[in-house]
Amino acid sequence: MEQQSVSIKPYSMEYMTAMLFTQIEMNAKEAFGQEVGPLIQNAVCSFGYYNAEQIARKATLEGSIHSLYDYIPTDHQATDNYENATPFALFAKLFAQVTKQIVDRYGNAGEEVIKKSVWQFGQKRGRGIAQRARINGLENTVENYIPNYDMGRSELFVMEDNYTPNELEQTFTGCPLGQQWADDNMHEYGILYCQVIDNSIAYGYNNKFDVIHDQYLLREGQCHFRFQMKEKGIDPLYD
């Protein structure tokens, strides 16, 4: 019997935001103990409780179990700090606030916690992308990576894709995440995400899928990637 194709909606950015926040919070507490809690609280407060509540609510409705609610007072004032901001901008802003608190306090050790958290977040996403491909009878090849991606890119991402055997080359001249970090002068915090995320998603999708990321929007004004399928599994950046 021929398998019927199944269309799976991307996760919302609110779901992604709560998922990454929870991964960072868990790893930061493991590394630095309960003393990191007030720092994360400060980050959520600086971001804005109303907007954090909206993210937490939508993530919960999509089935996410997260720790964002733990840092949002139930009696907070309903003040929208970012009335016209996109979900991508809110993702970037909350990530930057949390990362700033941790990195400013713990330095290189804080950076490692953030990058490890992004890696684990991305690896989970990559495994999910492989599962999306599988339910449609597709293998986790280079060609099936983008068509089964788990995040809606929207017109805010400006990119070019070039496929050659066992390789996908991508150039991004527009990225709402990188642009938000640049606009907020949060380059040093946002780039910690950029340095890890695509490698981690690709690795989770297929451990032979390597990524060369040699240009960054936050440094060179554009992102350039070469996704290459290797013959053997590559070493992960983090456990």
PDB file of C-alpha atoms in Angstrom:
ATOM      1  CA  MET A   1       0.000   0.000   0.000  1.00  0.00           C
ATOM      2  CA  GLU A   2       1.409   3.384  -1.002  1.00  0.00           C
ATOM      3  CA  GLN A   3       2.210   5.672   1.919  1.00  0.00           C
ATOM      4  CA  GLN A   4       0.270   8.915   1.968  1.00  0.00           C
ATOM      5  CA  SER A   5       2.323  12.075   2.371  1.00  0.00           C
ATOM      6  CA  VAL A   6       1.874  13.832   5.705  1.00  0.00           C
ATOM      7  CA  SER A   7       2.258  17.587   6.101  1.00  0.00           C
ATOM      8  CA  ILE A   8       3.582  18.714   9.492  1.00  0.00           C
ATOM      9  CA  LYS A   9       3.325  22.317  10.607  1.00  0.00           C
ATOM     10  CA  PRO A  10       6.502  24.027  11.841  1.00  0.00           C
ATOM     11  CA  TYR A  11       6.770  24.783  15.527  1.00  0.00           C
ATOM     12  CA  SER A  12       6.019  28.346  16.510  1.00  0.00           C
ATOM     13  CA  MET A  13       8.840  30.619  17.578  1.00  0.00           C
ATOM     14  CA  GLU A  14       7.174  30.822  20.987  1.00  0.00           C
ATOM     15  CA  TYR A  15       7.564  27.053  21.326  1.00  0.00           C
ATOM     16  CA  MET A  16      11.210  27.342  20.254  1.00  0.00           C
ATOM     17  CA  THR A  17      11.818  30.224  22.665  1.00  0.00           C
ATOM     18  CA  ALA A  18      10.446  28.359  25.683  1.00  0.00           C
ATOM     19  CA  MET A  19      12.331  25.202  24.685  1.00  0.00           C
ATOM     20  CA  LEU A  20      15.704  26.983  24.491  1.00  0.00           C
ATOM     21  CA  PHE A  21      15.061  29.009  27.639  1.00  0.00           C
ATOM     22  CA  THR A  22      14.399  25.803  29.566  1.00  0.00           C
ATOM     23  CA  GLN A  23      17.554  24.135  28.260  1.00  0.00           C
ATOM     24  CA  ILE A  24      19.681  27.119  29.295  1.00  0.00           C
ATOM     25  CA  GLU A  25      18.066  27.337  32.723  1.00  0.00           C
ATOM     26  CA  MET A  26      18.636  23.631  33.390  1.00  0.00           C
ATOM     27  CA  ASN A  27      22.285  23.686  32.315  1.00  0.00           C
ATOM     28  CA  ALA A  28      23.026  26.954  34.125  1.00  0.00           C
ATOM     29  CA  LYS A  29      21.648  25.569  37.393  1.00  0.00           C
ATOM     30  CA  GLU A  30      23.653  22.384  36.914  1.00  0.00           C
ATOM     31  CA  ALA A  31      26.843  24.392  36.341  1.00  0.00           C
ATOM     32  CA  PHE A  32      26.425  27.236  38.826  1.00  0.00           C
ATOM     33  CA  GLY A  33      23.801  26.095  41.316  1.00  0.00           C
ATOM     34  CA  GLN A  34      20.759  27.938  42.559  1.00  0.00           C
ATOM     35  CA  GLU A  35      22.626  31.260  42.610  1.00  0.00           C
ATOM     36  CA  VAL A  36      21.953  31.573  38.888  1.00  0.00           C
ATOM     37  CA  GLY A  37      18.200  31.759  39.517  1.00  0.00           C
ATOM     38  CA  PRO A  38      18.136  35.499  40.368  1.00  0.00           C
ATOM     39  CA  LEU A  39      20.189  36.233  37.239  1.00  0.00           C
ATOM     40  CA  ILE A  40      17.642  34.471  35.066  1.00  0.00           C
ATOM     41  CA  GLN A  41      14.883  36.291  36.948  1.00  0.00           C
ATOM     42  CA  ASN A  42      16.583  39.597  36.161  1.00  0.00           C
ATOM     43  CA  ALA A  43      16.757  38.633  32.490  1.00  0.00           C
ATOM     44  CA  VAL A  44      13.050  37.825  32.270  1.00  0.00           C
ATOM     45  CA  CYS A  45      12.192  41.027  34.143  1.00  0.00           C
ATOM     46  CA  SER A  46      14.335  43.095  31.759  1.00  0.00           C
ATOM     47  CA  PHE A  47      12.704  41.385  28.804  1.00  0.00           C
ATOM     48  CA  GLY A  48       9.221  42.019  30.190  1.00  0.00           C
ATOM     49  CA  TYR A  49       6.818  39.788  32.074  1.00  0.00           C
ATOM     50  CA  TYR A  50       3.851  40.419  29.797  1.00  0.00           C
ATOM     51  CA  ASN A  51       5.738  39.337  26.695  1.00  0.00           C
ATOM     52  CA  ALA A  52       7.269  36.369  28.510  1.00  0.00           C
ATOM     53  CA  GLU A  53       3.750  35.350  29.581  1.00  0.00           C
ATOM     54  CA  GLN A  54       2.534  35.425  25.971  1.00  0.00           C
ATOM     55  CA  ILE A  55       5.436  33.236  24.884  1.00  0.00           C
ATOM     56  CA  ALA A  56       4.896  30.807  27.758  1.00  0.00           C
ATOM     57  CA  ARG A  57       1.170  30.568  27.078  1.00  0.00           C
ATOM     58  CA  LYS A  58       1.500  29.778  23.379  1.00  0.00           C
ATOM     59  CA  ALA A  59       4.304  27.290  24.009  1.00  0.00           C
ATOM     60  CA  THR A  60       2.132  25.528  26.588  1.00  0.00           C
ATOM     61  CA  LEU A  61      -0.822  25.371  24.203  1.00  0.00           C
ATOM     62  CA  GLU A  62       1.469  23.653  21.677  1.00  0.00           C
ATOM     63  CA  GLY A  63       2.431  21.023  24.231  1.00  0.00           C
ATOM     64  CA  SER A  64       5.730  22.380  25.539  1.00  0.00           C
ATOM     65  CA  ILE A  65       6.693  21.658  29.145  1.00  0.00           C
ATOM     66  CA  HIS A  66       8.991  24.521  30.069  1.00  0.00           C
ATOM     67  CA  SER A  67      10.381  26.516  32.998  1.00  0.00           C
ATOM     68  CA  LEU A  68       9.542  30.003  31.745  1.00  0.00           C
ATOM     69  CA  TYR A  69       6.465  30.279  33.956  1.00  0.00           C
ATOM     70  CA  ASP A  70       8.710  29.817  37.011  1.00  0.00           C
ATOM     71  CA  TYR A  71      10.131  33.301  36.388  1.00  0.00           C
ATOM     72  CA  ILE A  72       6.887  35.171  35.624  1.00  0.00           C
ATOM     73  CA  PRO A  73       4.954  36.541  38.623  1.00  0.00           C
ATOM     74  CA  THR A  74       1.232  35.788  38.437  1.00  0.00           C
ATOM     75  CA  ASP A  75       0.429  39.378  39.438  1.00  0.00           C
ATOM     76  CA  HIS A  76       2.611  41.144  36.868  1.00  0.00           C
ATOM     77  CA  GLN A  77       1.303  44.205  35.036  1.00  0.00           C
ATOM     78  CA  ALA A  78       0.065  43.639  31.484  1.00  0.00           C
ATOM     79  CA  THR A  79       2.489  45.936  29.670  1.00  0.00           C
ATOM     80  CA  ASP A  80       3.484  45.062  26.116  1.00  0.00           C
ATOM     81  CA  ASN A  81       7.091  46.193  25.662  1.00  0.00           C
ATOM     82  CA  TYR A  82       7.318  45.110  22.032  1.00  0.00           C
ATOM     83  CA  GLU A  83       3.952  45.807  20.408  1.00  0.00           C
ATOM     84  CA  ASN A  84       5.196  45.464  16.821  1.00  0.00           C
ATOM     85  CA  ALA A  85       7.965  42.940  17.368  1.00  0.00           C
ATOM     86  CA  THR A  86       7.915  39.661  15.459  1.00  0.00           C
ATOM     87  CA  PRO A  87       8.206  36.299  17.263  1.00  0.00           C
ATOM     88  CA  PHE A  88      11.736  36.050  15.824  1.00  0.00           C
ATOM     89  CA  ALA A  89      12.654  39.370  17.440  1.00  0.00           C
ATOM     90  CA  LEU A  90      11.242  38.241  20.793  1.00  0.00           C
ATOM     91  CA  PHE A  91      13.201  34.990  20.594  1.00  0.00           C
ATOM     92  CA  ALA A  92      16.396  36.972  19.965  1.00  0.00           C
ATOM     93  CA  LYS A  93      15.707  39.509  22.709  1.00  0.00           C
ATOM     94  CA  LEU A  94      14.980  36.975  25.443  1.00  0.00           C
ATOM     95  CA  PHE A  95      17.965  34.835  24.466  1.00  0.00           C
ATOM     96  CA  ALA A  96      20.217  37.901  24.596  1.00  0.00           C
ATOM     97  CA  GLN A  97      18.937  38.990  28.006  1.00  0.00           C
ATOM     98  CA  VAL A  98      19.457  35.555  29.566  1.00  0.00           C
ATOM     99  CA  THR A  99      22.831  35.080  27.900  1.00  0.00           C
ATOM    100  CA  LYS A 100      24.032  38.524  28.988  1.00  0.00           C
ATOM    101  CA  GLN A 101      23.238  37.832  32.626  1.00  0.00           C
ATOM    102  CA  ILE A 102      25.054  34.494  32.608  1.00  0.00           C
ATOM    103  CA  VAL A 103      28.071  35.508  30.513  1.00  0.00           C
ATOM    104  CA  ASP A 104      28.604  38.807  32.323  1.00  0.00           C
ATOM    105  CA  ARG A 105      28.690  36.956  35.653  1.00  0.00           C
ATOM    106  CA  TYR A 106      30.548  33.772  34.729  1.00  0.00           C
ATOM    107  CA  GLY A 107      32.671  34.753  31.717  1.00  0.00           C
ATOM    108  CA  ASN A 108      34.029  31.887  29.606  1.00  0.00           C
ATOM    109  CA  ALA A 109      32.302  29.293  31.770  1.00  0.00           C
ATOM    110  CA  GLY A 110      29.027  31.091  31.128  1.00  0.00           C
ATOM    111  CA  GLU A 111      29.673  31.116  27.387  1.00  0.00           C
ATOM    112  CA  GLU A 112      30.251  27.370  27.461  1.00  0.00           C
ATOM    113  CA  VAL A 113      26.947  26.808  29.260  1.00  0.00           C
ATOM    114  CA  ILE A 114      25.122  28.859  26.645  1.00  0.00           C
ATOM    115  CA  LYS A 115      26.758  27.086  23.710  1.00  0.00           C
ATOM    116  CA  LYS A 116      26.194  23.664  25.248  1.00  0.00           C
ATOM    117  CA  SER A 117      22.526  24.572  25.759  1.00  0.00           C
ATOM    118  CA  VAL A 118      22.162  25.731  22.158  1.00  0.00           C
ATOM    119  CA  TRP A 119      23.809  22.509  21.009  1.00  0.00           C
ATOM    120  CA  GLN A 120      21.403  20.324  22.985  1.00  0.00           C
ATOM    121  CA  PHE A 121      18.429  22.408  21.844  1.00  0.00           C
ATOM    122  CA  GLY A 122      19.528  22.123  18.226  1.00  0.00           C
ATOM    123  CA  GLN A 123      20.324  18.431  18.411  1.00  0.00           C
ATOM    124  CA  LYS A 124      16.799  17.706  19.630  1.00  0.00           C
ATOM    125  CA  ARG A 125      15.419  19.752  16.767  1.00  0.00           C
ATOM    126  CA  GLY A 126      17.586  17.838  14.296  1.00  0.00           C
ATOM    127  CA  ARG A 127      16.289  14.504  15.537  1.00  0.00           C
ATOM    128  CA  GLY A 128      12.778  15.854  15.112  1.00  0.00           C
ATOM    129  CA  ILE A 129      13.504  16.893  11.521  1.00  0.00           C
ATOM    130  CA  ALA A 130      14.754  13.366  10.788  1.00  0.00           C
ATOM    131  CA  GLN A 131      11.507  11.992  12.229  1.00  0.00           C
ATOM    132  CA  ARG A 132       9.469  14.371  10.069  1.00  0.00           C
ATOM    133  CA  ALA A 133      11.269  13.008   7.031  1.00  0.00           C
ATOM    134  CA  ARG A 134      10.827   9.413   8.095  1.00  0.00           C
ATOM    135  CA  ILE A 135       7.052   9.499   8.464  1.00  0.00           C
ATOM    136  CA  ASN A 136       6.944  10.461   4.787  1.00  0.00           C
ATOM    137  CA  GLY A 137       9.243   7.568   3.880  1.00  0.00           C
ATOM    138  CA  LEU A 138      12.256   9.827   3.343  1.00  0.00           C
ATOM    139  CA  GLU A 139      15.829   9.270   4.441  1.00  0.00           C
ATOM    140  CA  ASN A 140      17.800  11.934   6.302  1.00  0.00           C
ATOM    141  CA  THR A 141      19.776  13.060   3.266  1.00  0.00           C
ATOM    142  CA  VAL A 142      20.991  16.525   2.258  1.00  0.00           C
ATOM    143  CA  GLU A 143      18.029  16.951  -0.103  1.00  0.00           C
ATOM    144  CA  ASN A 144      15.437  16.123   2.566  1.00  0.00           C
ATOM    145  CA  TYR A 145      16.797  18.462   5.243  1.00  0.00           C
ATOM    146  CA  ILE A 146      15.231  21.807   4.322  1.00  0.00           C
ATOM    147  CA  PRO A 147      11.892  20.409   3.047  1.00  0.00           C
ATOM    148  CA  ASN A 148      11.296  18.840   6.474  1.00  0.00           C
ATOM    149  CA  TYR A 149      12.638  21.722   8.553  1.00  0.00           C
ATOM    150  CA  ASP A 150      10.854  22.400  11.836  1.00  0.00           C
ATOM    151  CA  MET A 151      10.862  26.209  11.848  1.00  0.00           C
ATOM    152  CA  GLY A 152       8.989  28.530   9.519  1.00  0.00           C
ATOM    153  CA  ARG A 153      11.508  30.865   7.888  1.00  0.00           C
ATOM    154  CA  SER A 154       9.081  33.502   6.532  1.00  0.00           C
ATOM    155  CA  GLU A 155       9.985  36.297   4.158  1.00  0.00           C
ATOM    156  CA  LEU A 156      12.183  37.832   6.877  1.00  0.00           C
ATOM    157  CA  PHE A 157      14.886  35.317   5.956  1.00  0.00           C
ATOM    158  CA  VAL A 158      16.577  36.219   2.688  1.00  0.00           C
ATOM    159  CA  MET A 159      18.616  33.281   1.398  1.00  0.00           C
ATOM    160  CA  GLU A 160      19.914  31.399  -1.591  1.00  0.00           C
ATOM    161  CA  ASP A 161      20.218  27.602  -1.691  1.00  0.00           C
ATOM    162  CA  ASN A 162      22.603  25.777  -4.000  1.00  0.00           C
ATOM    163  CA  TYR A 163      22.554  21.971  -4.092  1.00  0.00           C
ATOM    164  CA  THR A 164      25.431  19.857  -5.384  1.00  0.00           C
ATOM    165  CA  PRO A 165      26.012  16.124  -4.711  1.00  0.00           C
ATOM    166  CA  ASN A 166      26.098  15.571  -0.929  1.00  0.00           C
ATOM    167  CA  GLU A 167      26.252  19.304  -0.238  1.00  0.00           C
ATOM    168  CA  LEU A 168      23.939  22.257   0.352  1.00  0.00           C
ATOM    169  CA  GLU A 169      25.432  25.734   0.171  1.00  0.00           C
ATOM    170  CA  GLN A 170      23.390  28.527   1.738  1.00  0.00           C
ATOM    171  CA  THR A 171      23.913  32.262   1.846  1.00  0.00           C
ATOM    172  CA  PHE A 172      21.719  34.388   4.107  1.00  0.00           C
ATOM    173  CA  THR A 173      21.714  38.119   3.434  1.00  0.00           C
ATOM    174  CA  GLY A 174      18.773  38.619   5.787  1.00  0.00           C
ATOM    175  CA  CYS A 175      18.116  36.981   9.165  1.00  0.00           C
ATOM    176  CA  PRO A 176      15.691  38.451  11.722  1.00  0.00           C
ATOM    177  CA  LEU A 177      17.593  36.895  14.624  1.00  0.00           C
ATOM    178  CA  GLY A 178      20.998  38.231  13.685  1.00  0.00           C
ATOM    179  CA  GLN A 179      19.506  41.559  12.668  1.00  0.00           C
ATOM    180  CA  GLN A 180      17.789  41.933  16.038  1.00  0.00           C
ATOM    181  CA  TRP A 181      21.000  41.240  17.933  1.00  0.00           C
ATOM    182  CA  ALA A 182      22.791  43.753  15.746  1.00  0.00           C
ATOM    183  CA  ASP A 183      20.058  46.371  16.230  1.00  0.00           C
ATOM    184  CA  ASP A 184      20.193  45.863  20.016  1.00  0.00           C
ATOM    185  CA  ASN A 185      24.007  45.917  20.078  1.00  0.00           C
ATOM    186  CA  MET A 186      23.980  42.392  21.477  1.00  0.00           C
ATOM    187  CA  HIS A 187      26.486  40.990  18.974  1.00  0.00           C
ATOM    188  CA  GLU A 188      28.679  39.234  21.552  1.00  0.00           C
ATOM    189  CA  TYR A 189      25.732  37.353  23.023  1.00  0.00           C
ATOM    190  CA  GLY A 190      23.814  36.563  19.847  1.00  0.00           C
ATOM    191  CA  ILE A 191      26.827  35.122  18.076  1.00  0.00           C
ATOM    192  CA  LEU A 192      27.060  32.375  20.707  1.00  0.00           C
ATOM    193  CA  TYR A 193      23.801  31.070  19.250  1.00  0.00           C
ATOM    194  CA  CYS A 194      24.952  31.466  15.651  1.00  0.00           C
ATOM    195  CA  GLN A 195      28.237  29.630  16.250  1.00  0.00           C
ATOM    196  CA  VAL A 196      26.483  26.441  17.353  1.00  0.00           C
ATOM    197  CA  ILE A 197      22.890  26.188  16.181  1.00  0.00           C
ATOM    198  CA  ASP A 198      23.230  24.999  12.585  1.00  0.00           C
ATOM    199  CA  ASN A 199      25.929  22.461  13.418  1.00  0.00           C
ATOM    200  CA  SER A 200      23.784  21.047  16.210  1.00  0.00           C
ATOM    201  CA  ILE A 201      20.598  20.747  14.152  1.00  0.00           C
ATOM    202  CA  ALA A 202      22.482  19.112  11.288  1.00  0.00           C
ATOM    203  CA  TYR A 203      24.188  16.674  13.669  1.00  0.00           C
ATOM    204  CA  GLY A 204      20.886  15.698  15.251  1.00  0.00           C
ATOM    205  CA  TYR A 205      19.411  15.152  11.802  1.00  0.00           C
ATOM    206  CA  ASN A 206      22.294  12.925  10.677  1.00  0.00           C
ATOM    207  CA  ASN A 207      25.585  12.538  12.542  1.00  0.00           C
ATOM    208  CA  LYS A 208      27.414  12.485   9.205  1.00  0.00           C
ATOM    209  CA  PHE A 209      26.059  15.926   8.322  1.00  0.00           C
ATOM    210  CA  ASP A 210      28.827  18.493   8.830  1.00  0.00           C
ATOM    211  CA  VAL A 211      28.502  22.279   8.625  1.00  0.00           C
ATOM    212  CA  ILE A 212      31.101  24.841   7.635  1.00  0.00           C
ATOM    213  CA  HIS A 213      29.884  28.259   8.794  1.00  0.00           C
ATOM    214  CA  ASP A 214      32.548  30.677   7.609  1.00  0.00           C
ATOM    215  CA  GLN A 215      30.654  33.975   7.489  1.00  0.00           C
ATOM    216  CA  TYR A 216      28.301  35.499  10.063  1.00  0.00           C
ATOM    217  CA  LEU A 217      25.751  38.240   9.638  1.00  0.00           C
ATOM    218  CA  LEU A 218      26.927  39.662  12.958  1.00  0.00           C
ATOM    219  CA  ARG A 219      30.509  39.925  11.652  1.00  0.00           C
ATOM    220  CA  GLU A 220      30.636  39.916   7.854  1.00  0.00           C
ATOM    221  CA  GLY A 221      27.095  41.124   7.162  1.00  0.00           C
ATOM    222  CA  GLN A 222      25.856  37.781   5.828  1.00  0.00           C
ATOM    223  CA  CYS A 223      25.857  34.120   6.829  1.00  0.00           C
ATOM    224  CA  HIS A 224      27.450  31.540   4.548  1.00  0.00           C
ATOM    225  CA  PHE A 225      27.119  27.790   5.106  1.00  0.00           C
ATOM    226  CA  ARG A 226      28.244  24.581   3.475  1.00  0.00           C
ATOM    227  CA  PHE A 227      26.256  21.572   4.691  1.00  0.00           C
ATOM    228  CA  GLN A 228      28.237  18.481   3.709  1.00  0.00           C
ATOM    229  CA  MET A 229      27.326  14.816   4.108  1.00  0.00           C
ATOM    230  CA  LYS A 230      30.433  12.905   5.149  1.00  0.00           C
ATOM    231  CA  GLU A 231      31.132   9.183   4.816  1.00  0.00           C
ATOM    232  CA  LYS A 232      31.597   8.713   8.560  1.00  0.00           C
ATOM    233  CA  GLY A 233      30.003  10.225  11.632  1.00  0.00           C
ATOM    234  CA  ILE A 234      31.571  13.447  12.869  1.00  0.00           C
ATOM    235  CA  ASP A 235      32.511  14.312  16.445  1.00  0.00           C
ATOM    236  CA  PRO A 236      29.846  16.351  18.293  1.00  0.00           C
ATOM    237  CA  LEU A 237      30.805  19.748  19.706  1.00  0.00           C
ATOM    238  CA  TYR A 238      29.176  18.881  23.041  1.00  0.00           C
ATOM    239  CA  ASP A 239      27.870  15.718  24.706  1.00  0.00           C
TER     240      ASP A 239
END
